[in-house]
XYZ file of C-alpha atoms in Angstrom:
574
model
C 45.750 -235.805 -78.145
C 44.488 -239.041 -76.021
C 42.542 -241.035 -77.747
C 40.268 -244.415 -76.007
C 41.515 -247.650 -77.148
C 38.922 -248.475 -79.494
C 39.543 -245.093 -81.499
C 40.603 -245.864 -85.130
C 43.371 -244.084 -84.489
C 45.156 -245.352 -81.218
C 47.111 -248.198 -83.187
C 48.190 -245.341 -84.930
C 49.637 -243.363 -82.053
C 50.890 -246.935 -80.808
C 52.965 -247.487 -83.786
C 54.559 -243.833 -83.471
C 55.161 -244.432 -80.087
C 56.713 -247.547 -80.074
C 58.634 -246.946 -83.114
C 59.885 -243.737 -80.756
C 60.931 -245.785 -77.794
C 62.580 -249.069 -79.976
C 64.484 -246.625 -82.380
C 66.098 -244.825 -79.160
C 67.267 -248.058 -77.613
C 69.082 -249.066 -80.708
C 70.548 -245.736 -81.317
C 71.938 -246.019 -77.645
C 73.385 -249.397 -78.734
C 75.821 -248.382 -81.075
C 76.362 -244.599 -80.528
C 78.930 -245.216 -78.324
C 80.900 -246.931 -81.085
C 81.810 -244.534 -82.796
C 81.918 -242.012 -79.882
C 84.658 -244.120 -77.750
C 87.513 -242.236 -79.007
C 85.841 -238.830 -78.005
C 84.497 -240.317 -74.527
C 87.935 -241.685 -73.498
C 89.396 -238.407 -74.412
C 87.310 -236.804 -72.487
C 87.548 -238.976 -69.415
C 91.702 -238.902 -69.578
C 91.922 -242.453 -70.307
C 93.939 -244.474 -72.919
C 91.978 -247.410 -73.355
C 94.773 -249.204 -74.891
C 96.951 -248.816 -71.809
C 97.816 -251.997 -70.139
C 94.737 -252.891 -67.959
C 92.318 -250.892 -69.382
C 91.020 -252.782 -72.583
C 88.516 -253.717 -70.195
C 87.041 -250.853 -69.740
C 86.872 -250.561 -73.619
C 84.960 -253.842 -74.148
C 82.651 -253.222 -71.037
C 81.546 -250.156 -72.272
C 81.242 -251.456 -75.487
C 79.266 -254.711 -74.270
C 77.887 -253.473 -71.108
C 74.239 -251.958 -72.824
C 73.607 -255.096 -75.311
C 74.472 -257.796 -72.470
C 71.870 -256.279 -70.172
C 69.274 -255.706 -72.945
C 69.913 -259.284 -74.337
C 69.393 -260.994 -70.539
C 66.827 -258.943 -69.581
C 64.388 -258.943 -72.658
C 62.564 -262.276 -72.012
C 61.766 -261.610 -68.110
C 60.551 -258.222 -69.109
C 58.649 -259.551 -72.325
C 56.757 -262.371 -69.852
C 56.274 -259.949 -67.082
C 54.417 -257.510 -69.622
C 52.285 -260.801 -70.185
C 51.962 -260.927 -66.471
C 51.229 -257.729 -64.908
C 50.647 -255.501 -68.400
C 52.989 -254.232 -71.270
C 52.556 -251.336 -71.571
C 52.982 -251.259 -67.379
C 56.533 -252.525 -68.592
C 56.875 -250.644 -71.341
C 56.188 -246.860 -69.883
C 58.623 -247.935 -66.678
C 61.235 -248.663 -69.469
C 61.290 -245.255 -71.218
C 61.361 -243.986 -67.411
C 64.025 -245.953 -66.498
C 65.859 -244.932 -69.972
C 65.096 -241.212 -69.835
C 66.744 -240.933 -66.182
C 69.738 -242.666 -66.474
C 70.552 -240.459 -70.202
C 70.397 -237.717 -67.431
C 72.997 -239.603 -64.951
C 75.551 -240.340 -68.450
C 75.231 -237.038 -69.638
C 76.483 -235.461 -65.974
C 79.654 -237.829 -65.242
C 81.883 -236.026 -62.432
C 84.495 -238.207 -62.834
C 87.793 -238.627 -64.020
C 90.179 -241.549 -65.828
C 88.758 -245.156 -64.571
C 86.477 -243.681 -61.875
C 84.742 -241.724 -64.999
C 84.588 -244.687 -67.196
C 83.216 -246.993 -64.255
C 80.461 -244.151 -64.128
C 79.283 -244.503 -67.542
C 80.220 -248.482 -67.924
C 77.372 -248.764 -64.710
C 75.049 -246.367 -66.088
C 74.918 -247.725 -69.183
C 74.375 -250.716 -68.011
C 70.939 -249.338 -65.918
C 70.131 -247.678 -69.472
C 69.911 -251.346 -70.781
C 67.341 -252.223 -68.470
C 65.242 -249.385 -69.511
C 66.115 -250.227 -73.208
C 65.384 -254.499 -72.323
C 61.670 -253.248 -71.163
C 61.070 -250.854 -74.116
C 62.167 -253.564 -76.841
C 61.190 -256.683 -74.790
C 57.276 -254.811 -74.939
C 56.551 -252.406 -78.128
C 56.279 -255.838 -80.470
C 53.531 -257.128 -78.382
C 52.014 -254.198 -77.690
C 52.080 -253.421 -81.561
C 50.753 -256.741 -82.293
C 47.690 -256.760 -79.946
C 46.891 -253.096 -81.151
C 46.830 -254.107 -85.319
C 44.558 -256.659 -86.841
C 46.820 -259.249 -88.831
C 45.754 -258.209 -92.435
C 47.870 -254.679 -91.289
C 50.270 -256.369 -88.663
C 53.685 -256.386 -90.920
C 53.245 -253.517 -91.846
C 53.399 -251.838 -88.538
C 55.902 -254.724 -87.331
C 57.507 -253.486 -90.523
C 58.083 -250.024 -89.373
C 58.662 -250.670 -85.676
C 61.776 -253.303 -87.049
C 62.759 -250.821 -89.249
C 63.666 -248.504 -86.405
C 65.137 -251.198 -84.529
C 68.156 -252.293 -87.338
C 68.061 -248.706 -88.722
C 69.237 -246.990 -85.560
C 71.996 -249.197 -84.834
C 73.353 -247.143 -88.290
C 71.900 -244.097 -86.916
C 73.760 -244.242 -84.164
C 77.453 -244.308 -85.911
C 76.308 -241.011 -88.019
C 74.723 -239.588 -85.010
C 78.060 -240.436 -82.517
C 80.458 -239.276 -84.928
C 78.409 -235.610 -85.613
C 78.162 -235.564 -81.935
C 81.298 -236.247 -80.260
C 83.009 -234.164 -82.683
C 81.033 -231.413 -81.078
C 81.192 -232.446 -77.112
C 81.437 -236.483 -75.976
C 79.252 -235.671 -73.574
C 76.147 -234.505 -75.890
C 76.368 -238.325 -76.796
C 74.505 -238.544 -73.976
C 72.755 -235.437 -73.799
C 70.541 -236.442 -77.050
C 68.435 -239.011 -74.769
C 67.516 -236.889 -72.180
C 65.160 -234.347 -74.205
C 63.690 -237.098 -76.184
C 63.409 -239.979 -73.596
C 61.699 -237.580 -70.975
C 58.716 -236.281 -73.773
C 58.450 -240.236 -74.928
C 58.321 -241.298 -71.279
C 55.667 -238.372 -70.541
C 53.677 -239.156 -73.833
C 53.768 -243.596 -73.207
C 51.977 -242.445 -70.064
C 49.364 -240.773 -71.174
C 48.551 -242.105 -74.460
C 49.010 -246.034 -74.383
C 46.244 -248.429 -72.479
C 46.662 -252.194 -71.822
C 44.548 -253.735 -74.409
C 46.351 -257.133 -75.000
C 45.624 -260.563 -72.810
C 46.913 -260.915 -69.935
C 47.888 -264.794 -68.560
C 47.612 -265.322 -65.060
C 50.534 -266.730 -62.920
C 53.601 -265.783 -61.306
C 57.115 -264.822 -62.407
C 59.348 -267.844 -62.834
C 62.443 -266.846 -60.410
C 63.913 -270.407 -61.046
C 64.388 -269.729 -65.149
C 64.723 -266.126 -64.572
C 67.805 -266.639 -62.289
C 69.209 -269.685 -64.510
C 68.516 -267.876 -67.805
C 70.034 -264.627 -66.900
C 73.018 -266.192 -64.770
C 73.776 -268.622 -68.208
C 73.376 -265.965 -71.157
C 75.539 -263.476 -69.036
C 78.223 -265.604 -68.266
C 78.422 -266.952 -72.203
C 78.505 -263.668 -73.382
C 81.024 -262.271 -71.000
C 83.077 -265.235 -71.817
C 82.902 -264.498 -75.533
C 83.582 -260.813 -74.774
C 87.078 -261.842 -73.231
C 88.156 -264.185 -75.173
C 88.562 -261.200 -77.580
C 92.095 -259.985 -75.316
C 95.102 -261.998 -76.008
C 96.016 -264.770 -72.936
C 99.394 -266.322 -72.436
C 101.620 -265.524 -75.073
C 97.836 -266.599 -77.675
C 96.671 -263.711 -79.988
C 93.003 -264.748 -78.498
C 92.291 -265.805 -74.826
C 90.040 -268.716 -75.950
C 93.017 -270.635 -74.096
C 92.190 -268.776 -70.893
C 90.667 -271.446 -68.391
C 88.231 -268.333 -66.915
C 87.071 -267.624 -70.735
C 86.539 -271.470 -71.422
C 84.907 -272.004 -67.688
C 82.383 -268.892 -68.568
C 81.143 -269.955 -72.242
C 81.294 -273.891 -71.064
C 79.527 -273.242 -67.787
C 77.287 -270.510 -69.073
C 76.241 -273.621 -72.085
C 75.666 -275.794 -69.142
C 73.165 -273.379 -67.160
C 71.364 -272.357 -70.454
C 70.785 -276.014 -70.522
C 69.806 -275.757 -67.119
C 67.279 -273.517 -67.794
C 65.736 -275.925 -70.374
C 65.285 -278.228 -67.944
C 63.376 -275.825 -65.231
C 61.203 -274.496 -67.945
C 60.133 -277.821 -68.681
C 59.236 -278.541 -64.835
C 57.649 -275.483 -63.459
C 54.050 -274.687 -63.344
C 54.099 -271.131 -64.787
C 57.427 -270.632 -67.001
C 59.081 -267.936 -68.229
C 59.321 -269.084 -71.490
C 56.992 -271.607 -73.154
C 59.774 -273.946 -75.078
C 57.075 -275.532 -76.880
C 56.618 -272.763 -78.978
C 60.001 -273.945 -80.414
C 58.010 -276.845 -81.867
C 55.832 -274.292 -83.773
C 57.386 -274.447 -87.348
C 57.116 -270.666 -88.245
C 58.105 -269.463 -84.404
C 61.163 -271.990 -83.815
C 62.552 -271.579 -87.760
C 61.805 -267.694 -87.680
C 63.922 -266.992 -84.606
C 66.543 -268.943 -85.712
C 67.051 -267.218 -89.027
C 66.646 -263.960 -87.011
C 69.898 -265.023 -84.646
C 71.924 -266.060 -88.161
C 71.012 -262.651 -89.544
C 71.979 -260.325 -86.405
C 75.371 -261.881 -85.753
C 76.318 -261.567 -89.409
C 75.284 -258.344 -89.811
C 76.621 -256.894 -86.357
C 79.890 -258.289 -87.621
C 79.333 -256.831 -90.822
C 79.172 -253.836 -88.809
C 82.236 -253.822 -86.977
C 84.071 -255.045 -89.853
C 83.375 -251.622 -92.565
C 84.126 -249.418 -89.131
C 87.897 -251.189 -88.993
C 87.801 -251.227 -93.017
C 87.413 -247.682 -93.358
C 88.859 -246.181 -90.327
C 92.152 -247.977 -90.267
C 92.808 -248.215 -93.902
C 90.706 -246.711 -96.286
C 89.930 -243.542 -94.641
C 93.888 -242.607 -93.819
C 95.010 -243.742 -97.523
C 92.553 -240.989 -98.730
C 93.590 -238.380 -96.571
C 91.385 -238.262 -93.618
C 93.539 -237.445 -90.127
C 93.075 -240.622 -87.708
C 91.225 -238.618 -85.645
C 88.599 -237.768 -87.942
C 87.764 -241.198 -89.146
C 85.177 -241.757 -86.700
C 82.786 -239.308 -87.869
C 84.114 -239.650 -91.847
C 82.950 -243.477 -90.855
C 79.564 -243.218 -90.326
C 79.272 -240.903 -93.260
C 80.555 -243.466 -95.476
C 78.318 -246.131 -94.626
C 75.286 -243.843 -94.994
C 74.143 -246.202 -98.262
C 73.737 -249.463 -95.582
C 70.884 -247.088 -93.457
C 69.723 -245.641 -96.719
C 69.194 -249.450 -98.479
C 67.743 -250.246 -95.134
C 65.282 -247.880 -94.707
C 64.062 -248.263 -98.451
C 63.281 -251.743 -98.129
C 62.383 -252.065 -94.560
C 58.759 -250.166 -94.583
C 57.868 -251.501 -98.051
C 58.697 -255.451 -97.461
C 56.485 -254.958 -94.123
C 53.837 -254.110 -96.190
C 54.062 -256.217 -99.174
C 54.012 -259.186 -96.894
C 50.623 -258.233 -95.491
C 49.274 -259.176 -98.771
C 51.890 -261.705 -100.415
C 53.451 -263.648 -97.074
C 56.684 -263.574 -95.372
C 58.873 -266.360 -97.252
C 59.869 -264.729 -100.331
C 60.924 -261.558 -98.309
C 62.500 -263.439 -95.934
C 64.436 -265.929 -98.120
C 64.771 -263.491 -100.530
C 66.281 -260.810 -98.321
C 68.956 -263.198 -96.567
C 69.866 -264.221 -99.958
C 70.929 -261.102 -101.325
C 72.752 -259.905 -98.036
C 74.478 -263.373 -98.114
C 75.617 -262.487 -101.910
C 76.696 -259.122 -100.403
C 79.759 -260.559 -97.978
C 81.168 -262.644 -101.083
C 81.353 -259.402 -103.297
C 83.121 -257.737 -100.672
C 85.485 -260.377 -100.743
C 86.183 -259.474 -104.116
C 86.593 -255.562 -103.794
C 90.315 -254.722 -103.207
C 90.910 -253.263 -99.664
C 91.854 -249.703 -101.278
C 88.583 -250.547 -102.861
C 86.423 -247.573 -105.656
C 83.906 -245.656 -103.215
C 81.352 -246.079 -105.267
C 81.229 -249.606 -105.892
C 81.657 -250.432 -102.060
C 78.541 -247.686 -101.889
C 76.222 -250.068 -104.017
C 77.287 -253.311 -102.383
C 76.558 -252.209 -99.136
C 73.388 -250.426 -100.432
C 72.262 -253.603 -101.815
C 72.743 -255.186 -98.206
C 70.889 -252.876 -96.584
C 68.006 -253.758 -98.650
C 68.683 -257.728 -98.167
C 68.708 -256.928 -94.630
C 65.319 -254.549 -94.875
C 63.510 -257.314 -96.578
C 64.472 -259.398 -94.118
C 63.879 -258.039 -90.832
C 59.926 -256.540 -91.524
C 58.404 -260.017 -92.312
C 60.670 -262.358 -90.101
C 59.111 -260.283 -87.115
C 55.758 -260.147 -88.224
C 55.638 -264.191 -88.990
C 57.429 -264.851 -85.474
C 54.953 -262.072 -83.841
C 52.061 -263.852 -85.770
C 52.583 -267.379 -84.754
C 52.002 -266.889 -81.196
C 48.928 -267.272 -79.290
C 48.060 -263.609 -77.991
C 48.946 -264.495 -74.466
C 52.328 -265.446 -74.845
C 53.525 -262.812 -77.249
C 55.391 -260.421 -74.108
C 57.758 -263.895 -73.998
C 57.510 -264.256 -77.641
C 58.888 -261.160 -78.357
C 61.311 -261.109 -75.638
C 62.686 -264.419 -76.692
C 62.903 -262.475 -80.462
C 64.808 -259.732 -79.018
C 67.075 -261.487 -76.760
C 68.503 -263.460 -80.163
C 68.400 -260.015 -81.684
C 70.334 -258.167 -78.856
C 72.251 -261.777 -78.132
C 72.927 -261.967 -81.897
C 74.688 -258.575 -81.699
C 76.854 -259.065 -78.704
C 77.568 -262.522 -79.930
C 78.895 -260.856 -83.375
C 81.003 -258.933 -81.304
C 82.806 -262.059 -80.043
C 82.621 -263.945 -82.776
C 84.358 -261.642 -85.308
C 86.801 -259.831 -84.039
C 88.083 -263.166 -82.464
C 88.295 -264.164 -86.466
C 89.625 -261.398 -87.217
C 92.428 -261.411 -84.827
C 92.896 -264.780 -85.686
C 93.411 -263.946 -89.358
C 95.767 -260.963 -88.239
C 97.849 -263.114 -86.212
C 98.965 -264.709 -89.406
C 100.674 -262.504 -91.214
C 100.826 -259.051 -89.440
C 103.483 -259.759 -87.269
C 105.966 -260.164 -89.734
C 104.687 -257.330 -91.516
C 105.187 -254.864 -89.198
C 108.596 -256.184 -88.349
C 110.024 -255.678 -91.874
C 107.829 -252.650 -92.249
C 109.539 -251.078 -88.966
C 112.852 -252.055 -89.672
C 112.630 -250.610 -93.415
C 112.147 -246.993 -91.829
C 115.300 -247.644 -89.413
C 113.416 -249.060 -86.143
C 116.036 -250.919 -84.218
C 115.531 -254.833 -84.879
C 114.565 -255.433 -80.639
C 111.956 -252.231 -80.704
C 110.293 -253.964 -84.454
C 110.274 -257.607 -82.534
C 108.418 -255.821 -79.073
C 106.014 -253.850 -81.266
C 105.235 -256.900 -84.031
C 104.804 -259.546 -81.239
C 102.821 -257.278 -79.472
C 98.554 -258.856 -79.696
C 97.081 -258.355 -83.064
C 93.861 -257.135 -80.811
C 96.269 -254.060 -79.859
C 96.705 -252.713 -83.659
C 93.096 -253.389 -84.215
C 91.760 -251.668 -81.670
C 94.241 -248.238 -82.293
C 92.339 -248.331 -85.726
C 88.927 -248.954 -84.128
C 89.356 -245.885 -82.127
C 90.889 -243.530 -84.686
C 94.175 -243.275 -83.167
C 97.328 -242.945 -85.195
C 98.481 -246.777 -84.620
C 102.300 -246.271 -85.040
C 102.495 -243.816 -82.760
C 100.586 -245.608 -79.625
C 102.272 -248.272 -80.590
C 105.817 -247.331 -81.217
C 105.774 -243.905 -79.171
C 106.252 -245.176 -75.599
C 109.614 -247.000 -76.699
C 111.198 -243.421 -77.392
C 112.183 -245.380 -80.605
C 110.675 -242.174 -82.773
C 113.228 -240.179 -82.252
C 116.098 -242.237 -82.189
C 118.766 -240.932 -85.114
C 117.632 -242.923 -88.648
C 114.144 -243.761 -87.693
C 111.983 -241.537 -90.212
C 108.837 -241.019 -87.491
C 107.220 -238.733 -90.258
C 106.582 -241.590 -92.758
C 105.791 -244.434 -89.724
C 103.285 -242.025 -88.092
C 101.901 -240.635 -91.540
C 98.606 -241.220 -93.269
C 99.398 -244.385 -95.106
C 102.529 -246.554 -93.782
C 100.324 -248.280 -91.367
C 97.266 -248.488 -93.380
C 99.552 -250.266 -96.363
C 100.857 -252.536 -93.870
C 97.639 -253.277 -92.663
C 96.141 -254.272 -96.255
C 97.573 -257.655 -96.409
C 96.746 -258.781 -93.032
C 93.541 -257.271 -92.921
C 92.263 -258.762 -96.097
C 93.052 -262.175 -94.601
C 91.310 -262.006 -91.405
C 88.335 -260.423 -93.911
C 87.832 -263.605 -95.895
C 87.535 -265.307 -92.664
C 84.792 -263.078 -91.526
C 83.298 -262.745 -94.513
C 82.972 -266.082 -95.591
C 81.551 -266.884 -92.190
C 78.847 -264.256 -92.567
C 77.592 -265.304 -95.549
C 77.141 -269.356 -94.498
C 74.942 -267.387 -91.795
C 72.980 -265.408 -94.227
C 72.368 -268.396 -96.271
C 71.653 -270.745 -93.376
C 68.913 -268.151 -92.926
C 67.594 -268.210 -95.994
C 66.920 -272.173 -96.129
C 65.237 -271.688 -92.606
C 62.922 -268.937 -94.064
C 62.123 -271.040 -96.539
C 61.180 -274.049 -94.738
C 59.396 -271.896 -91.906
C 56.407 -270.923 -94.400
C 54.412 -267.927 -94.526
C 53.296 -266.194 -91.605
C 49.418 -267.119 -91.629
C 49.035 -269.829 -89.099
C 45.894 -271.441 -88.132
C 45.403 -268.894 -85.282
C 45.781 -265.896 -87.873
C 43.770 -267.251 -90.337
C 40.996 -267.879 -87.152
C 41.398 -264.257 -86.175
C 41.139 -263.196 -89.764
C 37.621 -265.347 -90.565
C 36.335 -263.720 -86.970
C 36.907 -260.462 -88.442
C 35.214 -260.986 -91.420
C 32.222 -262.827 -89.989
C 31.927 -259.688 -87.488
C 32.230 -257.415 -90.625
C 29.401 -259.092 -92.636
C 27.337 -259.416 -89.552
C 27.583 -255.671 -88.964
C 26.877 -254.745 -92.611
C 23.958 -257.067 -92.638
C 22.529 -254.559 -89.186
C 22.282 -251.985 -91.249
């Protein structure tokens, strides 16, 4: 049914909607997670061959760089020509290019170029859908019910990123490419149903699109990110390639654009991005706390997904192969705490404010990381089960009111660029996490692994030159064999011909737990590195929610006493 714009019950078919389009862009960003093993199966590639990691991290990285670039010059172009223009071109754009991924003709690289570039076009579609449904949710809801619906709409957002691993895993156990094929059905009836439901009913502010900070912004964030992304693959005889001049010329050059773009903004008549609104308490301490809390909990993320699939999963008699899927079973409590809190701390802040959600929330998930520290890698399911359950919830009473008070401190002309600058530290935060920790987890690997899996070879009669090759071989290499449910030991080990050499006992190295009890020690290192650096983040949060207030700024509370004046008025007509 179409309803007119000043129906009572458009916002409502906004909200659905919206909550449609935002929940399939984040269920694209992290399906292929937990699908990669499946997908490079299916192509007849080894992504840990020699020269192919790339193609690993790109598709990996490919969807949340061009989503995190892309969201502010979509979100200011919505304020420009229309959002939901912007918006119903972006489930367009995402519905055709889930048809392209889901028919790849190719084979080995040429078939993971296809999807790599594709996926790439399908963040484009997925930067206009999340750069626009905040603003368009905000201009359709008065502020007394505006959390709530941002509430819902953020809900979808986090809560499809987990989704996504439970989804992937179900999925490519079935066919890798019905990863793909679950888009096209849903992103052609949202595409068809944006069209004909949604109007333009938010302001619109006259000017022109900013090429200079456009150009500068995008040309800055992409090359920090990609510089971040490499810096993952060893360089030089270094574990990491933050030694690579190419990885320290990206991130230091892409710093020095980004400041750049600063500058322009500053200077041009009509910019993309106001950088005043920075100076706006609630806006400038909201966002920031917003950036703390993605990267720690997409690192959080990535983190369980190596926990479980390359130790804890094996030890309890899963095959490597099936971890993926057993995976994103296992961290169904994280979604479920998520989705429990998310809705109702949208709606409590309607009528109590945003800071004790918001501090409150990035408390607990801070307290979260330091029990983990404490549970033993071969840890009881059921107590991991209620940690991560409780962060789920410190992370859904988070999210609901940190958009609404960012959404809500914005004058209504600016809130396409408002909420593109809030999803590109989202998105950014994401693909920064990415960087960020498995670089400190490789680091913390580096440590002690390699001796580990010297002794450990050489114990089961490896010959003392095959142990040295494999254990000085980059940490990033055993990491990765986990990360994509492969039996480690033998990609590792199996090329050398070493397994069946007279002696060696290949049944033990490539069983269920030799590798995974070699992995413990290591592993639990590089965690309280990771760890301990998530929860600084969740607590720096926390302090910033707290000193960024509630979200009723002067401009709310102006829109709110205009409400009620018209109310009174109209009761006092009849």
């Amino acid at each position: 049914m179409r309803y007119d714009r000043d129906h009572p019950h458009y916002k409502w078919i906004v909200l659905t909607n919206t909550t449609l389009g935002v929940l399939l862009s984040a269920i694209n960003a992290s399906i292929v997670l937990i699908s990669l093993p499946a997908i490079f199966r299916g192509v007849g590639l080894n992504p840990l061959a020699a020269g192919n990691v790339g193609y690993l991290l790109w598709m990996l990285m490919g969807y949340l760089l061009a989503t995190a670039v892309l969201v502010v010059m979509f979100g200011r172009l919505g304020d420009i020509y229309g959002r939901v223009r912007i918006y119903n071109l972006g489930f367009a754009v995402f519905a055709f290019t889930a048809v392209a991924l889901s028919f790849d003709p190719f084979q080995g690289s040429a078939g993971a170029m296809w999807i790599i570039i594709w996926r790439v076009f399908q963040g484009i579609g997925g930067a206009m859908l999340m750069a626009n449904s905040t603003a368009i949710l905000t201009d359709a809801f008065p502020a007394k019910q505006r959390g709530t619906a941002l509430g819902i709409n953020m809900v979808a957002a986090v809560a499809g990123s987990f989704l996504g691993l439970l989804i992937g895993g179900v999925l490519s156990e079935w066919d890798w490419r019905a990863v793909f094929w679950v888009s096209v059905p849903i992103g052609i009836l949202g595409a068809i149903w944006s069209y004909r439901s949604l109007h333009e009913v938010g302001q619109r502010s006259a000017g022109k699109v900013d090429w200079a900070g456009t150009i500068t912004f995008a040309l800055g964030l992409t090359a920090l990110l990609t510089g971040i992304t490499y810096g993952i693959q060893p360089y030089g005889g270094h574990a990491t390639g933050w030694s690579n001049p190419w990885v320290l010329t990206a991130v230091l050059g892409g710093l020095a654009v980004l400041v750049l773009f600063c500058v322009v903004e500053s200077k041009v008549a009509d910019p993309m991005f106001q950088l005043a609104l920075f100076r706006n308490r609630a806006f400038g301490l909201g966002n920031f706390a917003n950036l703390m809390v993605s990267i720690g909990r997409g690192g959080m993320q990535f983190m369980l997904i190596i926990w479980l699939q390359g130790i804890w999963l094996p030890l309890h008699g899963y095959d490597f192969e099936s971890t993926p899927l057993w995976a994103g079973i296992y961290l169904l409590p994280l979604t479920v705490g998520f989705l429990a809190a998310g809705p109702l701390s949208g709606w409590l802040s309607d009528r109590y404010g945003s800071r004790m959600f918001t501090t409150g929330g990035a408390l607990i998930a801070g307290l979260t990381f330091l029990l983990l520290l404490v549970v033993p890698v071969d840890f009881n399911y059921w107590v991991f089960a209620a940690i991560i359950l409780l962060n789920g919830i410190g992370c859904g009473l988070f999210f609901s009111p940190n958009t609404a008070a960012i959404m809500s401190s914005v004058p209504a002309a600016q809130r396409g660029a408002a909420s593109g600058m809030r999803g590109t530290l989202f998105n950014g935060g994401n693909a920064l996490s990415m960087g960020i920790f498995f670089s400190l987890m490789v680091v913390g690997l580096a440590a002690s692994l390699p001796s580990a899996l010297d002794s450990g070879l050489r114990a089961q009669g490896v010959s003392a030159g095959a142990a040295a090759d494999v254990a000085n071989m980059p940490p990033v290499a055993s990491m990765f064999a986990a990360f994509l449910g492969f039996n480690p030991i033998q990609e590792l080990l199996g090329p050398t011909g070493e397994l069946a050499e007279p002696g060696v006992d290949a049944d033990i190295l490539t069983g269920q737990e030799f590798f995974p009890h070699l992995l413990t020690g290591p592993f639990h290192s590089g965690l309280v590195v990771v760890f301990v650096a998530a929860a600084v983040m969740m607590f720096l949060a926390a302090v910033a929610s707290y000193f960024a207030g509630d979200k009723y700024v002067e401009e709310e509370e102006a829109e709110l006493a205009a409400a009620d004046e018209l109310a009174a008025m109209s009761m006092a007509a009849r």
